Coordinates of C-alpha atoms and ligand atoms in Angstrom, one line a residue:
M1 CA -12.7 11.8 -18.2
V2 CA -14.0 10.0 -21.5
K3 CA -14.2 6.2 -20.7
T4 CA -12.2 5.1 -24.1
F5 CA -12.1 1.6 -23.2
S6 CA -15.5 0.1 -23.0
T7 CA -15.8 -3.1 -20.7
H8 CA -18.7 -5.5 -19.9
I9 CA -20.6 -5.6 -16.9
V10 CA -19.6 -8.2 -14.1
K11 CA -21.7 -8.7 -11.4
I12 CA -20.2 -9.3 -7.8
G13 CA -23.2 -9.9 -5.6
N14 CA -25.1 -6.3 -5.3
V15 CA -22.4 -4.6 -7.0
Q16 CA -21.7 -4.2 -10.8
I17 CA -18.2 -3.4 -12.2
G18 CA -17.2 -2.3 -15.7
G19 CA -19.5 -0.6 -18.4
N20 CA -20.9 2.7 -17.3
N21 CA -20.7 1.8 -13.6
P22 CA -18.7 4.1 -11.5
I23 CA -15.4 3.2 -10.7
R24 CA -15.6 0.9 -7.7
I25 CA -13.5 1.5 -4.6
Q26 CA -12.3 -1.7 -2.8
S27 CA -9.7 -2.7 -0.3
M28 CA -8.5 -5.6 1.8
T29 CA -8.3 -6.5 5.5
N30 CA -5.2 -6.9 7.3
T31 CA -6.6 -9.1 10.3
D32 CA -6.2 -12.5 10.9
T33 CA -9.0 -14.3 8.5
M34 CA -9.6 -16.9 11.7
D35 CA -10.4 -13.9 13.9
T36 CA -14.0 -13.3 12.8
L37 CA -14.8 -10.5 15.0
A38 CA -11.6 -8.4 14.1
T39 CA -12.2 -9.0 10.7
V40 CA -15.9 -8.1 10.8
E41 CA -15.3 -4.9 12.5
Q42 CA -12.4 -3.8 10.4
S43 CA -14.3 -4.8 7.4
I44 CA -17.3 -2.4 8.7
R45 CA -14.9 0.5 9.3
M46 CA -13.9 0.1 5.6
I47 CA -17.3 -0.2 4.4
K48 CA -18.4 3.0 6.4
A49 CA -15.5 4.8 4.8
G50 CA -16.8 4.1 1.4
C51 CA -15.5 0.9 0.2
K52 CA -17.6 -1.1 -2.0
L53 CA -16.0 -4.6 -2.0
V54 CA -14.0 -6.2 0.7
R55 CA -11.1 -8.5 -0.1
I56 CA -10.2 -10.9 2.8
T57 CA -7.1 -13.4 2.4
A58 CA -7.8 -17.1 2.6
Q59 CA -4.3 -18.7 3.0
N60 CA -5.8 -22.3 3.5
V61 CA -9.3 -24.1 3.4
K62 CA -9.8 -23.2 7.0
A63 CA -9.6 -19.4 6.4
A64 CA -11.6 -20.1 3.4
E65 CA -14.3 -21.9 5.3
N66 CA -14.2 -19.1 8.1
L67 CA -15.3 -16.6 5.4
K68 CA -18.8 -18.0 6.0
N69 CA -18.8 -16.9 9.6
I70 CA -17.6 -13.3 8.6
Q71 CA -19.9 -13.1 5.8
T72 CA -22.9 -14.3 8.3
E73 CA -21.9 -11.7 11.2
L74 CA -21.6 -9.0 8.7
R75 CA -25.1 -9.9 7.0
K76 CA -26.6 -9.9 10.4
R77 CA -25.2 -6.7 11.1
G78 CA -26.9 -5.4 8.0
Y79 CA -23.9 -5.1 5.8
T80 CA -24.5 -6.8 2.1
T81 CA -20.9 -5.5 0.6
P82 CA -19.7 -8.5 -1.6
L83 CA -17.0 -10.0 -0.1
I84 CA -13.6 -11.6 -2.2
A85 CA -11.5 -14.4 -1.2
D86 CA -7.7 -13.5 -1.7
I87 CA -6.0 -16.6 -3.0
H88 CA -2.6 -17.4 -3.8
F89 CA -1.1 -20.8 -3.7
N90 CA -4.1 -22.9 -2.9
P91 CA -6.7 -24.2 -5.4
K92 CA -8.6 -25.9 -2.8
A93 CA -9.0 -22.7 -0.5
A94 CA -10.4 -20.9 -3.7
E95 CA -13.0 -23.7 -4.3
T96 CA -14.1 -23.6 -0.9
A97 CA -14.3 -19.8 -0.9
A98 CA -16.1 -20.0 -4.2
H99 CA -19.2 -21.4 -2.7
I100 CA -19.3 -18.4 0.0
V101 CA -18.1 -15.3 -1.3
E102 CA -19.1 -13.1 -4.2
K103 CA -15.7 -13.1 -5.9
V104 CA -12.4 -14.9 -5.8
R105 CA -9.1 -13.4 -6.5
I106 CA -6.7 -15.9 -8.0
N107 CA -3.1 -15.3 -8.9
P108 CA -2.1 -16.9 -11.9
G109 CA 1.7 -16.7 -11.4
N110 CA 1.4 -19.2 -7.9
Y111 CA -2.2 -20.6 -8.2
I112 CA -1.2 -23.7 -10.2
D113 CA 2.3 -23.3 -11.9
K114 CA 5.1 -24.9 -10.1
K115 CA 8.6 -23.6 -9.7
S116 CA 10.9 -24.7 -12.1
N117 CA 14.0 -23.2 -13.5
K118 CA 14.0 -25.5 -16.8
N119 CA 13.9 -24.1 -20.2
Y120 CA 10.5 -25.2 -21.7
T121 CA 10.0 -26.5 -24.9
E122 CA 7.0 -25.7 -27.0
I123 CA 5.3 -29.0 -26.1
E124 CA 6.3 -28.7 -22.6
Y125 CA 4.7 -25.3 -22.4
R126 CA 1.5 -26.4 -24.0
Q127 CA 1.4 -29.3 -21.6
E128 CA 1.8 -27.2 -18.8
L129 CA -1.3 -25.1 -20.0
E130 CA -3.2 -28.1 -20.3
N131 CA -2.3 -29.1 -16.6
I132 CA -3.6 -25.7 -15.6
K133 CA -6.8 -25.8 -17.7
K134 CA -7.7 -29.3 -15.8
R135 CA -7.0 -27.7 -12.4
L136 CA -9.0 -24.7 -12.9
L137 CA -12.1 -26.3 -14.3
P138 CA -13.4 -27.2 -10.9
L139 CA -13.1 -23.7 -9.6
L140 CA -14.9 -22.5 -12.9
E141 CA -17.7 -24.9 -12.3
I142 CA -18.4 -23.9 -8.9
C143 CA -18.2 -20.2 -9.8
K144 CA -20.8 -20.7 -12.6
E145 CA -23.1 -22.5 -10.2
N146 CA -22.8 -20.0 -7.4
G147 CA -22.7 -16.6 -9.7
T148 CA -19.1 -16.0 -8.2
A149 CA -16.9 -13.5 -10.0
I150 CA -13.2 -14.3 -10.6
R151 CA -10.2 -11.8 -10.7
I152 CA -7.4 -13.1 -12.5
G153 CA -4.8 -10.9 -10.5
V154 CA -1.4 -10.7 -12.1
N155 CA 1.6 -9.2 -10.1
H156 CA 4.7 -8.1 -11.5
G157 CA 6.9 -9.8 -8.8
S158 CA 5.4 -13.0 -8.8
L159 CA 5.0 -14.4 -12.3
S160 CA 5.4 -18.1 -12.7
D161 CA 8.7 -19.5 -13.7
R162 CA 7.0 -20.6 -16.9
I163 CA 6.1 -17.1 -17.9
L164 CA 9.4 -15.8 -17.0
N165 CA 11.5 -18.2 -18.8
R166 CA 9.4 -17.2 -22.2
Y167 CA 8.9 -13.5 -21.4
G168 CA 11.0 -12.3 -18.7
N169 CA 9.8 -10.3 -15.9
T170 CA 8.0 -7.8 -18.2
P171 CA 4.6 -6.2 -18.8
E172 CA 4.4 -8.5 -21.9
G173 CA 4.9 -11.5 -19.6
M174 CA 2.1 -10.0 -17.3
V175 CA -0.4 -9.6 -20.4
E176 CA 0.4 -13.2 -21.3
S177 CA -0.2 -14.7 -18.1
A178 CA -3.6 -12.9 -17.6
M179 CA -4.6 -13.9 -21.3
E180 CA -3.8 -17.7 -20.7
F181 CA -6.1 -17.7 -17.7
A182 CA -8.7 -15.8 -19.4
N183 CA -8.5 -17.7 -22.6
I184 CA -9.2 -20.8 -20.4
C185 CA -12.3 -19.1 -18.6
K186 CA -13.5 -18.0 -22.1
S187 CA -13.1 -21.5 -23.6
F188 CA -15.1 -23.0 -20.6
G189 CA -18.0 -20.0 -21.2
F190 CA -17.2 -18.1 -18.1
E191 CA -16.9 -14.4 -18.6
N192 CA -17.5 -13.1 -15.0
L193 CA -14.1 -11.9 -15.1
V194 CA -12.1 -9.0 -13.9
L195 CA -8.5 -8.7 -14.8
S196 CA -5.8 -6.9 -12.9
L197 CA -1.9 -6.2 -13.8
K198 CA -0.1 -4.9 -10.7
S199 CA 3.4 -3.8 -9.9
S200 CA 5.2 -2.0 -7.0
N201 CA 6.7 -0.1 -9.9
A202 CA 4.3 2.6 -11.4
R203 CA 5.7 2.8 -14.6
A204 CA 5.7 -1.3 -15.2
M205 CA 1.9 -1.3 -13.9
I206 CA 1.1 1.6 -16.7
N207 CA 2.6 -0.1 -19.2
A208 CA 1.3 -3.6 -18.6
N209 CA -2.3 -2.3 -18.5
R210 CA -2.0 0.1 -21.3
L211 CA -0.6 -3.3 -23.4
M212 CA -3.6 -5.3 -22.0
V213 CA -6.1 -2.7 -23.3
E214 CA -4.6 -3.3 -26.7
R215 CA -4.4 -6.8 -26.6
M216 CA -7.9 -7.1 -25.6
I217 CA -9.0 -4.5 -28.4
T218 CA -7.0 -6.8 -30.8
E219 CA -8.7 -10.1 -29.4
G220 CA -12.1 -8.5 -29.3
L221 CA -12.2 -9.0 -25.6
N222 CA -13.5 -6.3 -23.0
Y223 CA -12.9 -7.6 -19.4
P224 CA -13.0 -4.8 -16.6
L225 CA -9.7 -3.8 -15.1
H226 CA -8.8 -3.5 -11.6
L227 CA -6.0 -1.2 -10.7
G228 CA -3.4 -0.9 -8.1
V229 CA -0.1 -0.2 -7.5
T230 CA 1.3 -3.2 -5.0
E231 CA 3.4 -2.2 -2.0
A232 CA 3.1 1.4 -2.5
G233 CA 4.2 2.2 1.1
G234 CA 2.5 4.5 3.3
G235 CA 2.2 8.4 3.7
E236 CA 3.0 11.0 1.2
D237 CA 5.1 8.5 -0.9
G238 CA 2.5 5.8 -1.0
R239 CA -0.2 8.2 -2.0
I240 CA 2.2 9.9 -4.9
K241 CA 2.9 6.4 -6.0
S242 CA -0.6 5.1 -6.0
T243 CA -1.8 8.3 -8.0
V244 CA 1.1 7.8 -10.5
G245 CA -0.2 4.4 -11.5
I246 CA -3.9 4.4 -10.9
G247 CA -4.5 8.0 -11.7
T248 CA -2.8 8.0 -15.1
L249 CA -4.6 5.2 -16.3
L250 CA -8.1 6.6 -15.0
K251 CA -7.2 9.7 -16.8
E252 CA -6.8 7.7 -20.0
G253 CA -10.3 6.0 -19.5
I254 CA -8.6 2.9 -18.4
G255 CA -10.0 1.0 -15.2
D256 CA -13.1 -0.2 -13.6
T257 CA -12.2 -0.7 -10.0
I258 CA -9.1 0.6 -7.9
R259 CA -7.6 -0.5 -4.7
V260 CA -4.9 1.8 -3.3
S261 CA -2.7 -0.3 -1.2
L262 CA -1.1 1.7 1.6
T263 CA 0.6 0.2 4.6
E264 CA -1.9 1.8 7.0
D265 CA -5.1 0.5 8.3
P266 CA -7.3 -0.4 5.2
E267 CA -10.1 2.4 5.8
F268 CA -7.3 5.3 5.3
E269 CA -7.1 4.0 1.8
I270 CA -10.6 4.8 0.8
P271 CA -10.1 8.6 1.1
V272 CA -7.4 8.6 -1.1
A273 CA -9.0 6.5 -3.8
R274 CA -11.8 8.8 -4.0
K275 CA -9.7 11.8 -4.4
I276 CA -7.7 10.0 -7.1
I277 CA -10.9 9.2 -8.8
K278 CA -12.2 13.0 -8.4
F279 CA -8.9 14.7 -9.5
S280 CA -8.6 12.2 -12.7
K281 CA -11.7 13.9 -13.8
T282 CA -10.8 17.4 -13.3
V283 CA -9.4 19.5 -16.2
S284 CA -6.0 21.6 -15.3
K285 CA -4.8 24.6 -17.3
P286 CA -1.0 24.3 -17.4
E287 CA 1.2 27.0 -18.8
F288 CA 4.3 25.9 -20.9
F289 CA 7.8 27.9 -20.9
L290 CA 10.9 26.9 -22.6
I291 CA 14.4 27.0 -21.5
R292 CA 16.7 27.3 -24.3
N293 CA 20.6 26.2 -24.2
F294 CA 20.4 24.9 -20.8
K295 CA 23.8 23.5 -20.0
D296 CA 24.1 19.8 -19.2
Y297 CA 20.7 18.9 -18.9
K298 CA 20.6 15.5 -17.0
H299 CA 17.1 14.8 -15.6
P300 CA 13.7 16.6 -15.0
L301 CA 14.4 20.1 -13.0
V302 CA 12.5 21.3 -10.0
I303 CA 11.3 25.2 -10.4
S304 CA 10.5 27.4 -7.4
E305 CA 9.7 30.9 -6.7
S306 CA 11.2 30.7 -3.4
Q307 CA 15.1 30.9 -3.2
N308 CA 14.8 29.3 0.1
T309 CA 14.0 25.9 -1.2
K310 CA 16.3 22.9 -2.4
A311 CA 14.6 23.6 -5.9
D312 CA 17.1 23.5 -9.0
L313 CA 16.1 26.8 -10.5
F314 CA 14.4 29.9 -9.1
V315 CA 11.9 32.4 -10.6
N316 CA 13.4 36.0 -10.8
N317 CA 12.3 39.2 -12.8
D318 CA 14.7 37.9 -15.8
G319 CA 13.6 34.3 -16.1
L320 CA 15.4 31.7 -14.1
T321 CA 18.5 31.4 -12.3
D322 CA 20.2 28.6 -10.7
K323 CA 22.5 28.0 -7.5
S324 CA 25.7 29.4 -9.3
G325 CA 23.9 32.7 -10.5
N326 CA 23.6 31.5 -14.1
Q327 CA 20.6 33.2 -15.8
Y328 CA 18.1 31.5 -18.3
P329 CA 15.4 33.4 -20.0
L330 CA 12.0 31.5 -19.7
V331 CA 9.8 31.8 -23.0
K332 CA 6.3 31.5 -22.4
T333 CA 4.9 29.4 -25.2
D334 CA 1.7 27.5 -26.5
K335 CA 1.9 23.6 -26.0
N336 CA 1.3 23.1 -30.0
L337 CA 4.4 25.0 -30.5
I338 CA 7.0 23.0 -28.8
K339 CA 8.8 21.3 -31.3
N340 CA 12.7 21.7 -30.8
P341 CA 14.2 18.6 -28.7
E342 CA 16.8 20.8 -27.4
D343 CA 14.4 22.9 -25.5
I344 CA 13.5 22.1 -22.0
V345 CA 9.9 22.3 -21.6
V346 CA 8.6 23.8 -18.1
V347 CA 4.9 23.0 -17.3
K348 CA 3.6 25.2 -14.4
N349 CA 0.2 24.3 -12.7
A350 CA -1.5 26.3 -10.0
Y351 CA -3.0 25.1 -6.7
K352 CA -5.1 27.2 -4.9
N353 CA -7.2 26.3 -1.6
L354 CA -6.2 22.7 -1.3
N355 CA -5.2 20.7 1.7
K356 CA -2.1 18.9 1.4
E357 CA -3.4 15.5 0.6
D358 CA -5.6 17.2 -2.2
F359 CA -2.4 19.1 -3.5
L360 CA -0.4 15.9 -3.6
I361 CA -3.0 13.8 -5.6
K362 CA -3.9 16.6 -7.9
S363 CA -0.1 17.9 -8.6
T364 CA 0.9 14.4 -9.2
L365 CA -2.0 13.5 -11.5
D366 CA -1.1 16.8 -13.7
Y367 CA 2.5 15.5 -14.0
S368 CA 2.8 11.8 -14.0
C369 CA 1.8 11.5 -17.7
P370 CA 4.0 14.3 -19.1
L371 CA 6.9 12.9 -17.0
L372 CA 6.5 9.5 -18.0
D373 CA 6.0 10.2 -21.7
G374 CA 9.1 12.4 -21.5
L375 CA 7.0 15.7 -22.5
C376 CA 8.3 17.6 -19.5
Q377 CA 11.7 18.5 -18.4
G378 CA 11.0 20.9 -15.8
I379 CA 7.9 21.2 -13.1
W380 CA 6.7 24.2 -11.7
L381 CA 4.3 23.9 -8.8
D382 CA 2.7 27.4 -7.9
T383 CA 1.0 27.2 -4.5
D384 CA -0.6 29.5 -2.3
D385 CA -0.2 29.9 1.4
T386 CA -1.8 26.7 2.3
I387 CA 1.2 24.6 1.1
S388 CA 4.5 26.0 2.2
D389 CA 7.4 26.5 -0.3
K390 CA 9.3 23.6 1.7
D391 CA 6.5 21.1 1.1
T392 CA 5.7 22.2 -2.6
V393 CA 9.3 21.6 -3.7
Q394 CA 9.5 18.1 -1.6
T395 CA 6.3 17.2 -3.2
A396 CA 8.3 18.1 -6.9
Y397 CA 11.0 15.8 -6.1
D398 CA 8.6 13.3 -4.6
I399 CA 6.5 13.2 -8.2
L400 CA 10.0 12.8 -9.8
Q401 CA 10.9 9.8 -7.9
A402 CA 7.6 8.0 -8.1
T403 CA 7.7 8.4 -11.8
G404 CA 11.2 7.2 -11.8
V405 CA 12.6 9.9 -13.8
R406 CA 15.0 11.5 -11.0
I407 CA 15.7 9.7 -7.8
S408 CA 16.7 11.8 -5.0
K409 CA 15.9 9.4 -1.7
T410 CA 15.5 6.1 -0.5
E411 CA 12.7 4.1 -2.3
F412 CA 10.3 1.8 0.0
I413 CA 8.4 -0.9 -1.0
A414 CA 5.9 -2.0 1.6
C415 CA 3.2 -4.2 1.4
P416 CA -0.1 -3.1 2.9
S417 CA -0.3 -6.5 5.0
C418 CA -3.1 -8.9 5.4
G419 CA -3.9 -11.8 7.5
R420 CA -0.5 -13.5 7.0
T421 CA 1.5 -10.6 8.5
L422 CA 2.4 -11.4 12.0
F423 CA 4.3 -8.3 12.9
N424 CA 3.3 -4.5 13.2
I425 CA 4.2 -3.7 9.6
Q426 CA 3.3 0.0 9.9
K427 CA 5.6 0.8 12.9
T428 CA 8.5 -1.2 11.3
L429 CA 8.3 0.5 8.3
E430 CA 8.2 4.2 10.3
K431 CA 11.2 2.9 12.2
I432 CA 13.2 1.8 9.1
S433 CA 12.3 4.7 7.0
K434 CA 13.6 7.1 10.0
E435 CA 17.0 5.4 9.7
T436 CA 17.4 5.0 6.3
K437 CA 15.5 7.5 4.1
H438 CA 18.6 9.5 3.3
L439 CA 20.3 6.4 1.4
K440 CA 19.5 7.9 -2.1
G441 CA 19.0 5.1 -4.5
L442 CA 18.5 2.4 -2.5
K443 CA 15.3 0.5 -2.6
I444 CA 14.3 -1.3 0.6
A445 CA 11.4 -3.5 1.1
V446 CA 9.3 -4.0 4.0
M447 CA 7.1 -7.1 3.6
G448 CA 4.6 -9.1 6.0
C449 CA 5.1 -12.6 4.9
I450 CA 7.8 -14.9 3.7
V451 CA 5.5 -16.8 1.2
N452 CA 4.7 -14.0 -1.0
G453 CA 7.1 -11.1 0.2
P454 CA 10.1 -12.1 -1.4
G455 CA 8.6 -12.5 -4.7
E456 CA 6.7 -9.5 -4.7
M457 CA 9.6 -7.3 -3.3
A458 CA 11.3 -8.3 -7.0
D459 CA 13.9 -5.3 -7.4
A460 CA 14.7 -4.3 -3.9
D461 CA 18.2 -3.9 -2.9
Y462 CA 17.4 -5.0 0.7
G463 CA 14.3 -7.1 2.0
Y464 CA 13.0 -7.2 5.6
V465 CA 10.6 -9.9 5.8
G466 CA 8.2 -11.3 8.1
A467 CA 9.2 -15.0 8.9
G468 CA 7.0 -16.2 11.6
K469 CA 5.8 -14.7 14.7
G470 CA 8.2 -12.4 16.2
K471 CA 11.0 -13.6 13.5
I472 CA 12.5 -11.5 10.7
T473 CA 14.4 -12.7 7.9
L474 CA 16.8 -10.1 5.9
Y475 CA 17.5 -10.3 2.0
K476 CA 20.1 -8.7 0.0
K477 CA 18.4 -8.8 -3.3
Q478 CA 16.7 -12.0 -3.6
E479 CA 19.2 -13.8 -1.5
V480 CA 18.4 -14.7 2.2
I481 CA 21.2 -13.4 4.3
R482 CA 19.9 -14.0 7.8
K483 CA 17.3 -16.0 8.7
N484 CA 14.6 -16.0 11.7
I485 CA 16.4 -12.9 13.6
E486 CA 14.2 -11.6 16.7
E487 CA 12.0 -8.9 15.6
E488 CA 13.4 -6.6 18.2
K489 CA 16.9 -6.8 16.8
A490 CA 16.2 -6.8 13.0
V491 CA 16.2 -3.1 12.3
E492 CA 19.6 -3.0 13.6
A493 CA 20.5 -5.9 11.7
L494 CA 19.1 -4.4 8.6
I495 CA 21.4 -1.3 9.1
E496 CA 24.4 -3.5 9.8
L497 CA 23.7 -5.4 6.6
I498 CA 23.4 -2.3 4.8
K499 CA 26.8 -1.1 6.3
E500 CA 28.5 -4.3 5.6
N501 CA 27.6 -3.9 1.9
G502 CA 29.1 -0.5 1.5
D503 CA 25.6 1.2 0.9
W504 CA 25.6 3.3 4.2
V505 CA 26.3 6.9 4.2
E506 CA 25.8 8.9 7.4
K507 CA 23.0 11.4 7.7
E508 CA 23.8 14.9 7.0
D509 CA 22.6 17.3 9.8
Ligands
LIG1 S1 3.5 -9.7 1.1 FE1 2.2 -8.8 2.5 S2 0.3 -8.3 1.7 FE2 1.0 -10.1 0.3 S3 0.5 -11.8 1.4 FE3 2.2 -11.5 2.4 S4 1.6 -10.1 4.1 FE4 -0.1 -10.2 2.7

């Protein structure tokens, strides 16, 4: 991997990000920040797994103050890993944390901007920016004094109404939001900054980061970038979705630090992050084929050598055959000779001696960019005996789903949880997924808290959101449908809601 966008170095305690430093892996605790021991112990598990920066939510001043106890206990036990405070709505919590930890993450979408549905005139828009500047300066002063770094962490799902009003919920809006805050920091001579532009939609996240780099190059800026796909969910889908977003950009030489957000214990994110970095540096040797005159091409196709799978096309001696027995010659070609837009381009990659997780990550990295950029209409994953034909074909479909080019099952958007989560989100996601994974095309969000969840789940069709201890609120799109349901009854209530709205289909045997 050649680093094409060269960033400046930001110091976060004893860890440097940017420049020629290795890509730093980070993650976030999901314990209650007020539970010092649980947070310390989870942080140690993360550090032992290879986490170089530990982020902890600080939803209020009390939680921010408790970061001191967490830090002291970690240092006492010999761990010097820098800590990051995760702040959303509370500038006072940010200012408190900035005295303690090595880095503070603020979200420009909800840090200062107030909710308002009005249409902004140019004067009002500028006035509000001036207000933001005034509110941000105390934090910048504390950070300067204490050598604390800042991440301006923009999320697609929580842009301010002011930005939405002018730019819509777009990658351009995300870039503008980051730039506004970065420019305020710059005007104050504060450059110990990292930027991030995240989304639960891998394509939106990639576009936003590519645009951010273009914008920085145009303006002569070079802030390090933190990459992540928010609410990626868990299991294989979470790994594939994270790889699409993070891996595609790393392959392009974009990104200085990464966080893989899985709805799993945070230490399990670290090996995945490591593999994404490792495989983003390996070079594959794909083979290219053309299918000419394919009838009624609608979406990218899955090709398999095994007839006993649910692939679209099967390899035989004469080329390819479909389920109806139609035969298609397969013409081997050179990548540089692919010119006719009518031809279907099939890309074949071979995977030997890989375990399942390595296979998922490597194959996703091979196909995400060609699929996202429309350069490939057929994917042929050639595996050895370590991966079954069924799993190979399922992975192919999952890659198509994660890149958004072909939807074949339910999409789950689930936050990784944090100190705000008051229910067992991992078990709940498993349960909801078991009941609803056959609802092709539906997006179901499972979110840990009512404060950030509804905004972050953005375009989900249904939302299951933690509303307090043992209480769940259900959403249809962005509308609250049922409030404060007992947790034990909430999955059933979600299924009922999907049925009431005509989106339910019975499972096939
Ligand atoms: S949505 Fe999830 S990760 Fe985000 S603040 Fe709420 S509980 Fe934490």
